[in-house]
Amino acid sequence: MMSELSRGWRWAGRYFLLGLVVMTGLGAIAQPGQVRVPPSRKPSILFILADDLGYGDLGCYGQTKIKTPNLDRMAAEGMRFRDFYAGSTVCAPSRCTLMTGLNTGHALIRGNALVALRPQDLTVAELLKQAGYHTGLIGKWGLGNENTTGVPQKKGFDEFLGYLDQVHAHDYYTDHLWRYDPRTSAKPGYDGQMTFPENQAGKQGLYMDDLFTSAALNFLRINKPDQFNNYRPFFLYLSYTIPHANNEEGQRTGNGMQVPTNVPYSDQPWPATEKNKAAMITRLDTYVGRLMDRLKDLKIDDSTIIFFTSDNGPHQEGGVDPKFFQSAGPLRGIKRDLYEGGIRVPLIVRWPGKIKEGTVSDRISAFWDFLPTAADIARVKAPAPLDGLSLLPALLGKPQTNQHDFLYWEFHERGFQQAVRMGDWKAVRPKVGAPLELYNLKTDEGEKQNVAVQNPEIVAKIEDYLKTARTESDQWPVKPAKPMAAKKAEEK
């Protein structure tokens, strides 16, 4: 695998020497040498998001077959959360909650239709940019296509390279991506395409997640905060597409798990799809290791906080069986379910010298907590109202008295479903008008026994909450856009 990775990075390096390094400006390179950031200076933030990675897909969360040594090391050097939730059970609404601090009962985007963020939808990137951060997005966006109000450069990102549309993001060997940087644009606000001849006419010469890693490594080098002059921290949102399936490739060949090589699993007696899935996850793990090493090489390790998580639970697309690796761990359900396996995901946070090594948190939290956490890190006031609460006290090992009374989800692609987490209790309404199912996660983490009948007072409390849990939206329910509706595997 390493030779294939090296080849991808060499290809990617060619583009960044010709384009992206110029885009970000060579003048931003910091002075060499170890200089510890004074406490008064704001730390940089690196947020790494996987796509369809399950709760049980990492070694530090119980995986025994897929190798993830770098993410396991990250957990050993930081904090691992056991009760952390994605914003939704599919990508676009989940990413919307991450960016806006609002759950799917209040956020604009509540499903995988082509809906763009509006000017009034404040994102974490806009907040951090106002706080003096240099902001970058590399990878998958999904919150606004070209010529809309939701493109990244209109939502707080100084630089962008990646996919705007979540269907385009299925293709790991696309022949073009979108890019934006005002310092090299032909005119203000210009956003254009970056093309890859080696992927044209069906060729597969450049793997996009390899490219994203090279872009991220360059971003860290070029935007390293200058310790001596005008110190400016960065916020990099690195949004990988691994291990999402290429659904269209899966329909065509039966194997939608696109990866340059299935090393180190080539000799395993597994189906080809499962070898590829495992290789994708280990490849992602290698990326994370390279990023952590780059932070150390740049002497900004202790002034950068890293988050790693996934946008929803494991999928069953592209020919894979999520049960093969027990990708949901002990949890019930997968992507497109509001049971735990569809929405509970890994969260690892590392900040040397600030977060105690090897800690495990049982704090119940979700994607919408990231915006207030980032605001707390940047020492700026978060907007109100929000559904999220800052995790910073918990990360730093300080007392944190404010807890979520409820976490709420709604999902519109299978009619209308709702879910609530209240302490140890989890409620699911599988369809409109159906009675609530109730599970005690303390004793039944796999949601096997519905105990609603035995606990009418708990059901009544959650039903009262549901009366005020959401606001009506003129956007939802909506029919998925034609590109999404055409992908039958996406709707399974």
XYZ file of C-alpha atoms in Angstrom:
492
model
C 0.000 0.000 0.000
C 2.772 2.439 0.754
C 4.060 2.415 -2.817
C 0.566 3.206 -4.069
C 0.178 5.918 -1.457
C 3.533 7.397 -2.411
C 2.510 7.401 -6.052
C -0.709 9.240 -5.186
C 1.145 11.805 -3.116
C 3.685 12.359 -5.922
C 0.855 12.996 -8.359
C -0.846 15.244 -5.844
C 2.393 17.067 -5.142
C 2.667 17.977 -8.812
C -0.645 19.794 -8.617
C 0.170 21.598 -5.458
C 3.506 22.777 -6.744
C 1.684 24.120 -9.802
C -1.486 25.321 -8.115
C -2.408 25.013 -4.495
C 0.905 26.093 -3.009
C 0.613 29.206 -5.117
C -3.014 29.557 -4.085
C -2.160 29.767 -0.411
C 0.839 32.077 -0.828
C 4.426 31.251 0.030
C 4.695 34.278 2.300
C 2.685 32.466 4.953
C 5.487 30.002 5.790
C 6.539 30.465 9.400
C 10.035 30.863 10.797
C 11.763 27.570 11.635
C 12.477 26.426 15.153
C 10.579 25.332 18.234
C 8.611 28.146 19.817
C 5.887 27.302 22.285
C 2.723 29.310 21.720
C 1.986 31.663 24.634
C -1.199 30.789 26.541
C -2.836 33.988 25.276
C -2.653 32.799 21.684
C -5.534 30.841 20.244
C -4.858 27.246 19.176
C -5.373 26.024 15.638
C -8.141 23.498 14.942
C -7.944 20.474 12.632
C -11.284 18.706 12.189
C -11.069 15.390 10.300
C -14.327 13.813 9.151
C -14.677 10.285 7.767
C -17.646 9.304 5.592
C -19.783 6.327 6.681
C -17.217 5.030 9.195
C -18.967 2.917 11.817
C -18.699 2.966 15.594
C -16.912 -0.396 15.495
C -14.536 0.216 12.574
C -11.520 1.347 14.648
C -9.272 -0.740 16.862
C -9.759 1.615 19.797
C -13.518 0.977 19.504
C -13.206 -2.805 19.395
C -12.320 -3.614 15.783
C -10.086 -6.702 15.566
C -9.533 -7.231 11.809
C -8.977 -3.777 10.330
C -5.665 -2.149 11.259
C -5.918 1.440 12.546
C -2.681 2.007 14.522
C -2.538 5.783 14.050
C -6.090 6.455 15.172
C -5.534 4.070 18.072
C -2.435 6.109 18.938
C -4.435 9.312 18.661
C -6.935 7.901 21.174
C -4.096 6.816 23.479
C -2.680 10.342 23.333
C -6.029 12.078 23.747
C -9.656 11.498 24.656
C -12.064 8.928 23.231
C -15.835 9.460 23.505
C -18.171 6.521 23.969
C -21.504 8.358 23.653
C -20.962 10.744 20.764
C -23.485 11.131 17.955
C -23.494 12.305 14.357
C -25.961 14.977 13.380
C -28.007 12.620 11.225
C -27.922 9.191 9.676
C -26.959 10.490 6.198
C -24.353 12.982 5.091
C -25.874 16.358 4.147
C -28.016 16.961 7.253
C -25.278 15.590 9.478
C -22.756 18.049 8.032
C -25.283 20.857 8.362
C -25.599 20.249 12.106
C -21.796 20.164 12.388
C -21.430 23.519 10.665
C -24.366 25.334 12.304
C -24.682 23.990 15.862
C -28.362 23.143 15.271
C -29.955 19.697 15.362
C -32.113 18.335 12.545
C -35.260 19.700 14.177
C -33.942 23.238 13.728
C -31.307 23.151 10.952
C -32.169 24.102 7.393
C -30.906 20.888 5.755
C -32.708 17.823 7.096
C -32.119 15.286 4.324
C -29.995 14.463 1.288
C -31.785 16.767 -1.141
C -29.886 19.512 -2.972
C -30.625 22.378 -0.600
C -28.077 25.156 -0.066
C -27.259 27.014 3.125
C -28.634 30.548 3.155
C -26.815 33.790 4.041
C -28.439 33.788 7.486
C -27.204 30.267 8.322
C -24.072 31.072 10.337
C -21.374 28.401 10.139
C -18.483 27.577 12.442
C -16.117 28.669 9.661
C -17.720 32.115 9.550
C -17.480 32.371 13.326
C -13.809 31.366 13.398
C -12.940 33.626 10.481
C -14.427 36.538 12.430
C -12.272 35.432 15.377
C -9.093 35.815 13.296
C -8.649 32.262 11.982
C -7.482 31.358 8.484
C -10.094 28.845 7.345
C -9.817 26.008 4.845
C -12.037 23.193 3.598
C -10.594 20.180 1.784
C -12.827 17.337 0.636
C -16.598 16.865 0.618
C -18.986 19.759 1.296
C -22.598 18.845 0.394
C -24.241 22.055 1.671
C -24.518 24.080 -1.517
C -23.663 23.580 -5.177
C -22.158 26.074 -7.605
C -24.021 29.369 -8.089
C -25.866 29.070 -4.772
C -25.611 30.880 -1.449
C -24.198 27.726 0.125
C -20.803 27.418 -1.581
C -17.909 27.233 0.916
C -16.445 30.652 0.090
C -19.783 32.227 1.019
C -19.936 30.276 4.285
C -16.656 31.354 5.843
C -13.911 29.381 4.105
C -10.873 31.265 2.791
C -9.786 28.263 0.722
C -11.625 25.273 -0.715
C -10.678 22.221 -2.747
C -13.093 19.351 -3.179
C -16.571 18.160 -4.072
C -19.565 20.468 -3.740
C -22.159 17.789 -4.463
C -22.470 14.607 -2.413
C -23.214 12.484 -5.500
C -20.110 13.776 -7.279
C -18.233 12.746 -4.133
C -19.010 9.084 -4.859
C -16.307 9.130 -7.546
C -12.840 8.575 -6.072
C -11.302 9.052 -9.529
C -13.160 12.122 -10.715
C -11.590 14.159 -13.515
C -12.371 17.470 -11.786
C -12.891 19.127 -8.420
C -14.011 22.571 -7.352
C -11.473 24.986 -5.951
C -11.556 28.493 -4.543
C -8.905 30.930 -3.349
C -9.379 34.687 -3.801
C -5.626 35.290 -3.930
C -5.314 33.524 -7.284
C -8.793 33.999 -8.712
C -9.140 35.848 -11.974
C -11.786 38.038 -10.364
C -13.235 38.442 -6.851
C -15.548 35.611 -5.890
C -14.404 33.407 -8.765
C -14.835 29.730 -8.204
C -13.679 27.272 -10.786
C -12.673 23.728 -11.491
C -9.381 21.919 -11.185
C -9.077 19.170 -13.812
C -7.109 15.917 -13.728
C -6.172 14.532 -17.169
C -4.940 11.301 -15.612
C -8.542 10.491 -14.610
C -10.174 11.381 -17.934
C -11.693 8.836 -20.311
C -12.113 6.263 -17.553
C -8.491 6.309 -16.405
C -7.696 5.978 -12.691
C -4.399 7.758 -12.181
C -5.118 9.926 -9.134
C -7.072 8.878 -6.046
C -8.893 11.883 -4.610
C -8.379 11.145 -0.915
C -4.627 10.903 -1.556
C -4.900 14.337 -3.139
C -6.831 15.687 -0.152
C -4.081 14.472 2.156
C -1.410 16.223 0.115
C -3.535 19.360 0.123
C -3.921 19.152 3.897
C -0.194 18.610 4.468
C 0.528 21.652 2.346
C -2.143 23.672 4.122
C -0.521 22.912 7.477
C 2.931 23.835 6.209
C 1.916 27.020 4.452
C -0.537 28.255 7.077
C 1.574 27.399 10.108
C 1.003 30.283 12.521
C 3.943 32.693 12.464
C 5.236 32.600 16.034
C 7.136 35.867 15.698
C 4.993 38.345 13.794
C 1.279 38.343 12.999
C 0.164 35.150 14.719
C -2.900 33.714 12.972
C -4.270 30.288 13.898
C -5.971 28.096 11.305
C -9.141 26.061 11.117
C -8.903 23.194 8.629
C -12.011 21.108 7.959
C -10.657 17.969 6.274
C -13.653 16.053 4.990
C -12.633 12.687 3.514
C -14.935 10.419 1.498
C -13.506 7.149 2.878
C -15.101 4.619 3.374
C -18.211 5.725 1.435
C -18.992 3.530 -1.559
C -18.970 4.622 -5.170
C -22.598 3.596 -5.603
C -22.550 3.866 -9.373
C -19.425 1.700 -9.634
C -21.070 -0.786 -7.290
C -24.118 -1.018 -9.525
C -21.904 -1.546 -12.558
C -19.363 -4.054 -11.208
C -20.672 -5.238 -7.848
C -17.720 -3.646 -6.024
C -18.117 0.037 -5.229
C -15.344 0.171 -2.633
C -12.825 2.040 -4.768
C -9.242 2.020 -3.554
C -5.914 1.798 -5.468
C -4.915 -1.438 -3.732
C -6.327 -3.800 -1.126
C -2.933 -4.106 0.622
C -2.417 -5.113 3.443
C -5.425 -7.431 3.111
C -4.701 -8.973 -0.293
C -4.070 -12.449 1.129
C -7.084 -12.511 3.419
C -9.815 -15.054 2.534
C -12.427 -12.282 2.438
C -14.764 -11.079 -0.317
C -13.126 -8.475 -2.572
C -15.482 -5.775 -1.355
C -14.520 -6.375 2.268
C -10.793 -6.383 1.447
C -11.269 -3.048 -0.261
C -13.267 -1.592 2.615
C -10.610 -2.617 5.124
C -7.885 -1.188 2.874
C -9.790 2.100 2.615
C -10.021 2.440 6.389
C -6.360 1.565 6.904
C -5.493 4.065 4.178
C -7.457 6.718 6.056
C -5.579 5.764 9.204
C -2.292 6.282 7.343
C -3.443 9.756 6.332
C -4.121 10.638 9.958
C -0.676 9.413 10.959
C 0.952 11.620 8.339
C -1.015 14.642 9.517
C -0.031 14.100 13.151
C 3.593 13.681 12.116
C 3.443 16.901 10.087
C 2.157 18.842 13.104
C 5.120 17.569 15.117
C 7.593 18.362 12.342
C 6.222 21.903 12.150
C 6.494 22.305 15.926
C 2.799 23.155 16.210
C 1.691 19.885 17.751
C 0.905 21.348 21.160
C -0.873 24.381 19.679
C -3.268 22.384 17.481
C -6.350 20.514 18.659
C -7.420 17.626 16.390
C -10.934 16.175 16.177
C -11.670 12.921 14.346
C -15.159 11.525 13.787
C -17.603 10.205 11.145
C -20.744 11.683 9.593
C -23.002 8.662 10.268
C -22.942 4.926 10.796
C -21.684 2.216 8.404
C -23.325 1.632 5.026
C -24.367 -1.518 3.158
C -23.665 -0.103 -0.287
C -21.060 -0.940 -2.898
C -21.365 -4.656 -2.186
C -20.287 -4.662 1.468
C -22.002 -6.257 4.439
C -21.644 -4.091 7.575
C -21.880 -7.230 9.688
C -18.704 -8.679 8.155
C -16.444 -6.508 10.325
C -19.147 -5.740 12.900
C -18.804 -2.140 11.755
C -21.523 -0.895 14.107
C -19.857 -2.660 17.031
C -22.452 -3.793 19.568
C -25.047 -1.328 18.257
C -28.270 -1.927 16.347
C -28.732 -0.449 12.893
C -26.651 1.155 10.168
C -26.713 4.240 7.941
C -30.302 5.461 7.378
C -31.434 4.089 10.745
C -32.058 6.222 13.815
C -31.091 3.320 16.041
C -27.677 3.667 17.655
C -25.695 2.064 14.836
C -26.911 4.686 12.386
C -25.996 7.729 14.456
C -23.513 6.874 17.230
C -19.989 7.358 15.886
C -16.388 7.509 17.100
C -15.004 10.794 18.388
C -11.319 11.161 19.230
C -9.856 14.498 20.322
C -6.143 15.132 20.813
C -4.411 18.248 22.171
C -0.976 17.524 23.669
C -0.418 19.158 27.025
C -4.090 20.104 27.372
C -6.111 16.896 27.060
C -5.018 14.133 29.423
C -3.683 11.137 27.536
C -5.732 7.956 27.368
C -8.931 9.388 28.808
C -12.387 8.066 27.969
C -15.497 10.212 28.174
C -19.071 9.048 28.666
C -20.444 12.545 28.127
C -23.490 12.400 25.853
C -22.798 14.793 22.988
C -23.370 15.324 19.274
C -22.235 17.150 16.141
C -24.065 20.330 17.106
C -21.708 20.647 20.080
C -18.774 21.424 17.781
C -19.682 25.028 16.969
C -19.925 26.157 20.629
C -16.788 24.132 21.414
C -14.887 25.881 18.628
C -16.197 29.228 19.848
C -14.935 28.401 23.334
C -11.522 27.394 21.933
C -11.352 30.648 19.942
C -12.577 32.628 22.959
C -15.497 34.220 21.139
C -19.183 34.246 21.958
C -21.271 31.611 20.216
C -24.474 32.775 18.536
C -27.839 32.025 20.095
C -29.996 30.091 20.039
C -28.049 26.863 19.516
C -28.730 23.223 20.302
C -25.072 22.572 21.114
C -23.042 22.889 24.309
C -19.292 23.434 24.495
C -17.228 20.327 25.180
C -14.115 22.294 26.090
C -14.416 21.932 29.893
C -14.825 18.168 29.520
C -11.871 17.997 27.126
C -9.676 19.848 29.606
C -10.789 17.691 32.531
C -12.658 20.513 34.236
C -16.054 20.254 35.951
C -18.902 20.659 33.501
C -22.341 20.994 34.997
C -24.322 21.777 31.851
C -25.549 18.609 30.201
C -28.006 17.901 27.422
C -31.440 17.094 28.764
C -32.289 15.698 25.336
C -30.646 15.001 21.985
C -33.035 14.999 19.034
C -32.960 13.655 15.459
C -35.465 13.516 12.640
C -35.086 11.780 9.274
C -37.194 12.301 6.154
C -36.047 9.750 3.581
C -38.270 6.936 4.863
C -41.360 8.933 5.618
C -40.761 10.733 8.910
C -38.787 9.181 11.761
C -37.694 10.641 15.088
C -35.269 9.676 17.841
C -34.442 11.106 21.284
C -31.625 10.427 23.730
C -32.493 11.356 27.329
C -29.853 10.227 29.806
C -29.681 6.440 29.597
C -32.967 6.314 27.699
C -33.304 6.159 23.920
C -36.634 6.579 22.140
C -37.326 5.891 18.467
C -40.492 6.624 16.492
C -40.094 4.541 13.302
C -42.961 6.220 11.401
C -45.579 8.907 11.770
C -48.264 7.952 14.258
C -46.382 4.933 15.591
C -45.930 4.615 19.354
C -42.491 5.395 20.723
C -40.099 2.511 21.177
C -38.031 2.871 24.365
C -34.662 1.339 25.226
C -32.484 1.542 28.324
C -29.000 1.935 26.850
C -27.350 1.362 30.210
C -28.536 -2.246 30.238
C -29.419 -2.729 26.564
C -26.890 -0.954 24.376
C -27.986 -2.960 21.351
C -31.624 -1.754 21.598
C -32.985 -5.276 21.612
C -35.750 -4.930 24.201
C -38.470 -2.300 23.808
C -39.455 -1.355 27.375
C -41.969 1.383 26.577
C -44.882 -0.485 28.172
C -42.955 -0.942 31.416
C -41.969 2.739 31.632
C -45.002 4.901 30.789
C -43.708 7.893 32.772
C -40.491 8.006 30.717
C -42.453 7.716 27.485
C -44.765 10.522 28.601
C -41.809 12.787 29.413
C -40.256 12.218 26.002
C -43.615 12.724 24.280
C -43.966 16.077 26.054
C -40.500 17.043 24.876
C -41.306 16.054 21.286
C -44.143 18.594 21.197
C -41.529 21.368 21.286
C -38.462 19.553 19.906
C -38.651 20.894 16.371
C -39.707 23.782 14.197
C -41.665 23.355 10.999
C -39.690 23.798 7.801
C -40.935 24.797 4.374
C -38.040 22.772 2.940
C -38.956 19.403 4.446
C -40.227 16.990 3.533
C -38.943 17.392 -0.021
C -38.287 14.888 -2.758
C -34.594 14.157 -3.266
C -33.044 15.921 -6.243
C -32.990 13.915 -9.449
C -29.300 12.869 -9.102
C -30.065 11.386 -5.688
C -33.328 9.750 -6.712
C -31.537 8.021 -9.559
C -29.202 6.208 -7.174
C -31.248 3.248 -5.984
C -28.455 1.999 -3.756
C -28.527 5.318 -1.888
C -32.177 4.811 -1.052
C -31.920 1.261 0.309
